Amino acid sequence: MKPISKAITIDSPEINFKEEAVVALNIGMKRNKFVNLGNNNEASDIASRFSLLKYGHLDSVKFFAFKIYTEACRSNSFRKFLEKARTENRTTFITSPGIYNTPSASNILLKETVTLINSWCSISHLPPVKILEQSKLEESQPDYSQRNLTGRMVSNHSANIMPEIFKDGCVIYIDDVYITGTVAKNAKERLYSESKANSVFFLFGIKIDPT
């Protein structure tokens, strides 16, 4: 039997990128270390692929899925997350802000990524990851993508309803992009406080410095 989780409280919903998250591509974070747009051909290709990803372009979805998968497999923190689930006999779920019953870029990205991750889990003797579709809490704010940094941070843009099935489980939360972290931090807080998840890990396609 899997151990029952104690009530988990978090002092801050901030994402600890060293211990609970994997980022496939960082853009514009530090000079000479991360991708810098401008005349960089690689950066231009990434920007183009990301734009196509948002429209569900299959090759671009596969590009980012493979990038996320590769970095996840290299991450000791991600392996420890899955090993903990195996040791404690917990179910490992994966979800995202857009895994609804209608087609979306997030939906396709999640499914492409989890197919790769489960192949790796199989040969690494790690537990498989289960996709869990969710209901949407509220309608998207139509102008959210056009807001500046301050506008996004003060918005009520929320994460999905977090089902009770996550209780005592290990949850992977995947998103194509991290900018202000509003949705991801809200998801983290709700997964622990409302769904009573045992642990949460984040996978991001791109992390962007908004300044």
Short mmCIF file of N, CA, C and O in Angstrom, two decimals, residues 14-100:
data_model
loop_
_atom_site.label_atom_id
_atom_site.label_comp_id
_atom_site.label_asym_id
_atom_site.label_seq_id
_atom_site.Cartn_x
_atom_site.Cartn_y
_atom_site.Cartn_z
N GLU A 14 6.32 29.79 -5.57
CA GLU A 14 7.41 29.98 -6.54
C GLU A 14 7.97 28.62 -6.98
O GLU A 14 8.07 27.68 -6.19
N ILE A 15 8.35 28.54 -8.24
CA ILE A 15 8.89 27.30 -8.79
C ILE A 15 10.39 27.22 -8.52
O ILE A 15 11.13 28.13 -8.86
N ASN A 16 10.82 26.13 -7.91
CA ASN A 16 12.24 25.89 -7.68
C ASN A 16 12.79 25.17 -8.91
O ASN A 16 12.62 23.97 -9.06
N PHE A 17 13.48 25.92 -9.76
CA PHE A 17 13.90 25.36 -11.05
C PHE A 17 15.06 24.36 -10.90
O PHE A 17 15.34 23.62 -11.84
N LYS A 18 15.71 24.33 -9.78
CA LYS A 18 16.79 23.36 -9.58
C LYS A 18 16.27 22.00 -9.15
O LYS A 18 16.87 20.97 -9.45
N GLU A 19 15.15 21.99 -8.44
CA GLU A 19 14.69 20.76 -7.83
C GLU A 19 13.34 20.26 -8.33
O GLU A 19 13.03 19.08 -8.18
N GLU A 20 12.52 21.13 -8.92
CA GLU A 20 11.18 20.68 -9.28
C GLU A 20 10.75 21.11 -10.68
O GLU A 20 9.55 21.17 -10.96
N ALA A 21 11.71 21.39 -11.54
CA ALA A 21 11.34 21.81 -12.89
C ALA A 21 12.46 21.52 -13.88
O ALA A 21 13.63 21.48 -13.52
N VAL A 22 12.05 21.31 -15.13
CA VAL A 22 12.97 21.15 -16.25
C VAL A 22 12.54 22.13 -17.33
O VAL A 22 11.36 22.24 -17.65
N VAL A 23 13.51 22.85 -17.88
CA VAL A 23 13.27 23.79 -18.97
C VAL A 23 14.05 23.32 -20.19
O VAL A 23 15.26 23.09 -20.10
N ALA A 24 13.36 23.15 -21.31
CA ALA A 24 14.05 22.70 -22.52
C ALA A 24 14.93 23.79 -23.12
O ALA A 24 16.07 23.54 -23.49
N LEU A 25 14.41 25.02 -23.21
CA LEU A 25 15.13 26.12 -23.83
C LEU A 25 14.92 27.40 -23.03
O LEU A 25 13.78 27.79 -22.75
N ASN A 26 16.02 28.07 -22.67
CA ASN A 26 15.95 29.37 -22.01
C ASN A 26 16.27 30.44 -23.04
O ASN A 26 17.23 30.33 -23.80
N ILE A 27 15.48 31.49 -23.06
CA ILE A 27 15.68 32.55 -24.05
C ILE A 27 15.95 33.88 -23.37
O ILE A 27 15.17 34.36 -22.56
N GLY A 28 17.10 34.48 -23.72
CA GLY A 28 17.41 35.84 -23.29
C GLY A 28 17.62 36.01 -21.81
O GLY A 28 17.33 37.08 -21.28
N MET A 29 18.10 34.97 -21.14
CA MET A 29 18.25 35.08 -19.70
C MET A 29 19.62 35.64 -19.29
O MET A 29 19.73 36.52 -18.47
N LYS A 30 20.69 35.08 -19.87
CA LYS A 30 22.03 35.55 -19.54
C LYS A 30 22.88 35.60 -20.80
O LYS A 30 22.83 34.69 -21.62
N ARG A 31 23.66 36.63 -20.94
CA ARG A 31 24.50 36.80 -22.12
C ARG A 31 25.50 35.65 -22.23
O ARG A 31 26.09 35.21 -21.25
N ASN A 32 25.68 35.17 -23.43
CA ASN A 32 26.64 34.11 -23.76
C ASN A 32 26.31 32.77 -23.11
O ASN A 32 27.13 31.86 -23.13
N LYS A 33 25.12 32.65 -22.53
CA LYS A 33 24.76 31.37 -21.93
C LYS A 33 23.46 30.83 -22.51
O LYS A 33 23.35 29.66 -22.81
N PHE A 34 22.48 31.68 -22.68
CA PHE A 34 21.20 31.25 -23.20
C PHE A 34 20.98 31.78 -24.62
O PHE A 34 21.69 32.65 -25.08
N VAL A 35 19.98 31.24 -25.24
CA VAL A 35 19.64 31.67 -26.60
C VAL A 35 19.34 33.16 -26.59
O VAL A 35 18.59 33.66 -25.77
N ASN A 36 19.93 33.88 -27.50
CA ASN A 36 19.70 35.32 -27.62
C ASN A 36 19.21 35.58 -29.03
O ASN A 36 19.86 35.18 -29.98
N LEU A 37 18.05 36.20 -29.17
CA LEU A 37 17.51 36.42 -30.51
C LEU A 37 18.41 37.39 -31.28
O LEU A 37 19.58 37.41 -31.09
N GLY A 38 17.91 38.19 -32.15
CA GLY A 38 18.79 39.02 -32.95
C GLY A 38 19.14 38.29 -34.22
O GLY A 38 18.28 37.75 -34.91
N ASN A 39 20.44 38.22 -34.55
CA ASN A 39 20.88 37.59 -35.79
C ASN A 39 21.25 36.11 -35.62
O ASN A 39 21.81 35.50 -36.52
N ASN A 40 20.97 35.57 -34.46
CA ASN A 40 21.28 34.17 -34.19
C ASN A 40 20.35 33.26 -34.98
O ASN A 40 19.13 33.28 -34.78
N ASN A 41 20.89 32.47 -35.90
CA ASN A 41 20.06 31.62 -36.75
C ASN A 41 19.30 30.58 -35.95
O ASN A 41 18.14 30.28 -36.23
N GLU A 42 19.98 30.01 -34.95
CA GLU A 42 19.32 29.00 -34.12
C GLU A 42 18.14 29.61 -33.37
O GLU A 42 17.06 29.02 -33.29
N ALA A 43 18.35 30.80 -32.82
CA ALA A 43 17.28 31.48 -32.08
C ALA A 43 16.10 31.79 -33.00
O ALA A 43 14.94 31.65 -32.62
N SER A 44 16.41 32.24 -34.20
CA SER A 44 15.34 32.56 -35.15
C SER A 44 14.54 31.31 -35.50
O SER A 44 13.31 31.37 -35.63
N ASP A 45 15.23 30.19 -35.62
CA ASP A 45 14.55 28.93 -35.93
C ASP A 45 13.64 28.53 -34.76
O ASP A 45 12.50 28.08 -34.97
N ILE A 46 14.13 28.70 -33.54
CA ILE A 46 13.33 28.36 -32.36
C ILE A 46 12.09 29.25 -32.28
O ILE A 46 10.98 28.79 -32.01
N ALA A 47 12.28 30.54 -32.51
CA ALA A 47 11.15 31.47 -32.47
C ALA A 47 10.11 31.11 -33.52
O ALA A 47 8.89 31.15 -33.27
N SER A 48 10.58 30.74 -34.71
CA SER A 48 9.66 30.35 -35.78
C SER A 48 8.91 29.08 -35.42
O SER A 48 7.68 29.00 -35.61
N ARG A 49 9.63 28.12 -34.88
CA ARG A 49 9.00 26.85 -34.50
C ARG A 49 7.97 27.06 -33.38
O ARG A 49 6.92 26.43 -33.36
N PHE A 50 8.31 27.95 -32.43
CA PHE A 50 7.39 28.20 -31.34
C PHE A 50 6.10 28.84 -31.84
O PHE A 50 5.00 28.51 -31.39
N SER A 51 6.23 29.75 -32.78
CA SER A 51 5.05 30.38 -33.37
C SER A 51 4.17 29.34 -34.05
O SER A 51 2.94 29.33 -33.90
N LEU A 52 4.79 28.41 -34.79
CA LEU A 52 4.05 27.35 -35.46
C LEU A 52 3.43 26.38 -34.46
O LEU A 52 2.34 25.84 -34.68
N LEU A 53 4.15 26.16 -33.35
CA LEU A 53 3.64 25.28 -32.30
C LEU A 53 2.27 25.75 -31.81
O LEU A 53 1.36 24.94 -31.59
N LYS A 54 2.13 27.05 -31.64
CA LYS A 54 0.88 27.60 -31.11
C LYS A 54 -0.30 27.34 -32.05
O LYS A 54 -1.45 27.41 -31.63
N TYR A 55 0.02 27.04 -33.33
CA TYR A 55 -1.03 26.72 -34.29
C TYR A 55 -1.15 25.21 -34.51
O TYR A 55 -1.84 24.76 -35.41
N GLY A 56 -0.45 24.43 -33.68
CA GLY A 56 -0.57 22.98 -33.75
C GLY A 56 0.22 22.34 -34.87
O GLY A 56 -0.06 21.20 -35.25
N HIS A 57 1.23 23.05 -35.41
CA HIS A 57 2.08 22.50 -36.49
C HIS A 57 2.81 21.27 -35.96
O HIS A 57 3.59 21.35 -35.00
N LEU A 58 2.55 20.12 -36.56
CA LEU A 58 2.99 18.84 -35.99
C LEU A 58 4.51 18.74 -35.86
O LEU A 58 5.01 18.28 -34.83
N ASP A 59 5.25 19.15 -36.89
CA ASP A 59 6.72 19.06 -36.81
C ASP A 59 7.26 19.94 -35.68
O ASP A 59 8.22 19.55 -35.00
N SER A 60 6.66 21.10 -35.47
CA SER A 60 7.10 21.98 -34.39
C SER A 60 6.74 21.41 -33.03
O SER A 60 7.52 21.51 -32.07
N VAL A 61 5.57 20.79 -32.94
CA VAL A 61 5.18 20.12 -31.69
C VAL A 61 6.18 19.03 -31.36
O VAL A 61 6.65 18.90 -30.22
N LYS A 62 6.54 18.23 -32.37
CA LYS A 62 7.50 17.14 -32.14
C LYS A 62 8.87 17.68 -31.76
O LYS A 62 9.58 17.08 -30.94
N PHE A 63 9.26 18.82 -32.35
CA PHE A 63 10.54 19.45 -32.01
C PHE A 63 10.60 19.79 -30.53
O PHE A 63 11.56 19.44 -29.84
N PHE A 64 9.58 20.46 -30.02
CA PHE A 64 9.59 20.87 -28.61
C PHE A 64 9.37 19.68 -27.68
O PHE A 64 9.94 19.63 -26.59
N ALA A 65 8.56 18.72 -28.11
CA ALA A 65 8.36 17.52 -27.30
C ALA A 65 9.69 16.79 -27.10
O ALA A 65 10.01 16.33 -25.99
N PHE A 66 10.47 16.68 -28.17
CA PHE A 66 11.76 16.00 -28.07
C PHE A 66 12.73 16.79 -27.19
O PHE A 66 13.50 16.21 -26.41
N LYS A 67 12.71 18.12 -27.30
CA LYS A 67 13.57 18.95 -26.46
C LYS A 67 13.23 18.78 -24.98
O LYS A 67 14.11 18.64 -24.12
N ILE A 68 11.93 18.80 -24.67
CA ILE A 68 11.50 18.62 -23.27
C ILE A 68 11.89 17.23 -22.78
O ILE A 68 12.43 17.07 -21.67
N TYR A 69 11.62 16.23 -23.58
CA TYR A 69 11.94 14.84 -23.22
C TYR A 69 13.44 14.67 -22.97
O TYR A 69 13.86 14.06 -21.97
N THR A 70 14.26 15.24 -23.84
CA THR A 70 15.72 15.10 -23.70
C THR A 70 16.21 15.71 -22.39
O THR A 70 17.00 15.09 -21.66
N GLU A 71 15.76 16.92 -22.08
CA GLU A 71 16.19 17.56 -20.85
C GLU A 71 15.63 16.85 -19.62
O GLU A 71 16.31 16.76 -18.59
N ALA A 72 14.42 16.33 -19.71
CA ALA A 72 13.85 15.58 -18.59
C ALA A 72 14.67 14.33 -18.29
O ALA A 72 14.95 14.01 -17.13
N CYS A 73 15.08 13.62 -19.34
CA CYS A 73 15.88 12.40 -19.15
C CYS A 73 17.25 12.70 -18.56
O CYS A 73 17.83 11.87 -17.87
N ARG A 74 17.77 13.89 -18.82
CA ARG A 74 19.08 14.29 -18.28
C ARG A 74 18.99 14.79 -16.85
O ARG A 74 20.01 14.94 -16.18
N SER A 75 17.79 15.07 -16.38
CA SER A 75 17.60 15.71 -15.08
C SER A 75 17.59 14.69 -13.94
O SER A 75 16.74 13.80 -13.90
N ASN A 76 18.53 14.84 -13.02
CA ASN A 76 18.54 13.98 -11.84
C ASN A 76 17.30 14.21 -10.98
O ASN A 76 16.78 13.27 -10.37
N SER A 77 16.84 15.45 -10.94
CA SER A 77 15.65 15.77 -10.14
C SER A 77 14.41 15.07 -10.69
O SER A 77 13.58 14.58 -9.92
N PHE A 78 14.31 15.02 -12.01
CA PHE A 78 13.16 14.35 -12.61
C PHE A 78 13.20 12.85 -12.36
O PHE A 78 12.19 12.23 -12.05
N ARG A 79 14.38 12.27 -12.48
CA ARG A 79 14.52 10.84 -12.20
C ARG A 79 14.17 10.53 -10.74
O ARG A 79 13.46 9.55 -10.46
N LYS A 80 14.64 11.37 -9.83
CA LYS A 80 14.33 11.16 -8.40
C LYS A 80 12.83 11.28 -8.15
O LYS A 80 12.27 10.55 -7.33
N PHE A 81 12.18 12.20 -8.86
CA PHE A 81 10.73 12.36 -8.75
C PHE A 81 10.02 11.07 -9.14
O PHE A 81 9.11 10.60 -8.43
N LEU A 82 10.43 10.46 -10.25
CA LEU A 82 9.81 9.22 -10.71
C LEU A 82 10.19 8.04 -9.83
O LEU A 82 9.37 7.14 -9.58
N GLU A 83 11.42 8.01 -9.36
CA GLU A 83 11.86 6.93 -8.47
C GLU A 83 11.10 6.95 -7.15
O GLU A 83 10.78 5.91 -6.58
N LYS A 84 10.81 8.14 -6.67
CA LYS A 84 10.02 8.28 -5.44
C LYS A 84 8.62 7.72 -5.65
O LYS A 84 8.08 7.02 -4.78
N ALA A 85 8.03 8.01 -6.80
CA ALA A 85 6.71 7.47 -7.11
C ALA A 85 6.74 5.95 -7.15
O ALA A 85 5.82 5.28 -6.65
N ARG A 86 7.80 5.39 -7.73
CA ARG A 86 7.93 3.93 -7.80
C ARG A 86 8.09 3.33 -6.42
O ARG A 86 7.41 2.36 -6.05
N THR A 87 8.98 3.90 -5.61
CA THR A 87 9.26 3.38 -4.27
C THR A 87 8.02 3.41 -3.38
O THR A 87 7.76 2.47 -2.62
N GLU A 88 7.25 4.49 -3.50
CA GLU A 88 6.07 4.66 -2.64
C GLU A 88 4.78 4.15 -3.30
O GLU A 88 3.70 4.31 -2.75
N ASN A 89 4.93 3.53 -4.49
CA ASN A 89 3.80 2.94 -5.20
C ASN A 89 2.69 3.96 -5.45
O ASN A 89 1.51 3.70 -5.22
N ARG A 90 3.09 5.12 -5.94
CA ARG A 90 2.13 6.18 -6.24
C ARG A 90 1.92 6.28 -7.75
O ARG A 90 2.81 6.01 -8.54
N THR A 91 0.74 6.71 -8.14
CA THR A 91 0.44 6.95 -9.55
C THR A 91 1.08 8.27 -9.99
O THR A 91 1.02 9.26 -9.26
N THR A 92 1.68 8.27 -11.16
CA THR A 92 2.26 9.48 -11.72
C THR A 92 1.36 9.99 -12.84
O THR A 92 1.14 9.31 -13.84
N PHE A 93 0.84 11.20 -12.66
CA PHE A 93 -0.03 11.83 -13.65
C PHE A 93 0.73 12.91 -14.40
O PHE A 93 1.71 13.45 -13.91
N ILE A 94 0.24 13.25 -15.58
CA ILE A 94 0.75 14.41 -16.29
C ILE A 94 -0.44 15.20 -16.81
O ILE A 94 -1.42 14.63 -17.29
N THR A 95 -0.37 16.51 -16.68
CA THR A 95 -1.45 17.37 -17.16
C THR A 95 -0.86 18.70 -17.59
O THR A 95 0.34 18.93 -17.48
N SER A 96 -1.70 19.57 -18.11
CA SER A 96 -1.23 20.86 -18.59
C SER A 96 -2.38 21.87 -18.54
O SER A 96 -3.52 21.49 -18.29
N PRO A 97 -2.08 23.16 -18.79
CA PRO A 97 -3.15 24.15 -18.79
C PRO A 97 -4.16 23.96 -19.91
O PRO A 97 -5.24 24.52 -19.86
N GLY A 98 -3.82 23.16 -20.91
CA GLY A 98 -4.70 23.06 -22.08
C GLY A 98 -5.16 21.66 -22.41
O GLY A 98 -5.50 21.39 -23.55
N ILE A 99 -5.13 20.73 -21.46
CA ILE A 99 -5.49 19.36 -21.76
C ILE A 99 -7.00 19.17 -21.57
O ILE A 99 -7.48 18.61 -20.60
N TYR A 100 -7.75 19.73 -22.52
CA TYR A 100 -9.20 19.64 -22.48
C TYR A 100 -9.67 18.63 -23.53
O TYR A 100 -8.87 17.95 -24.15
#
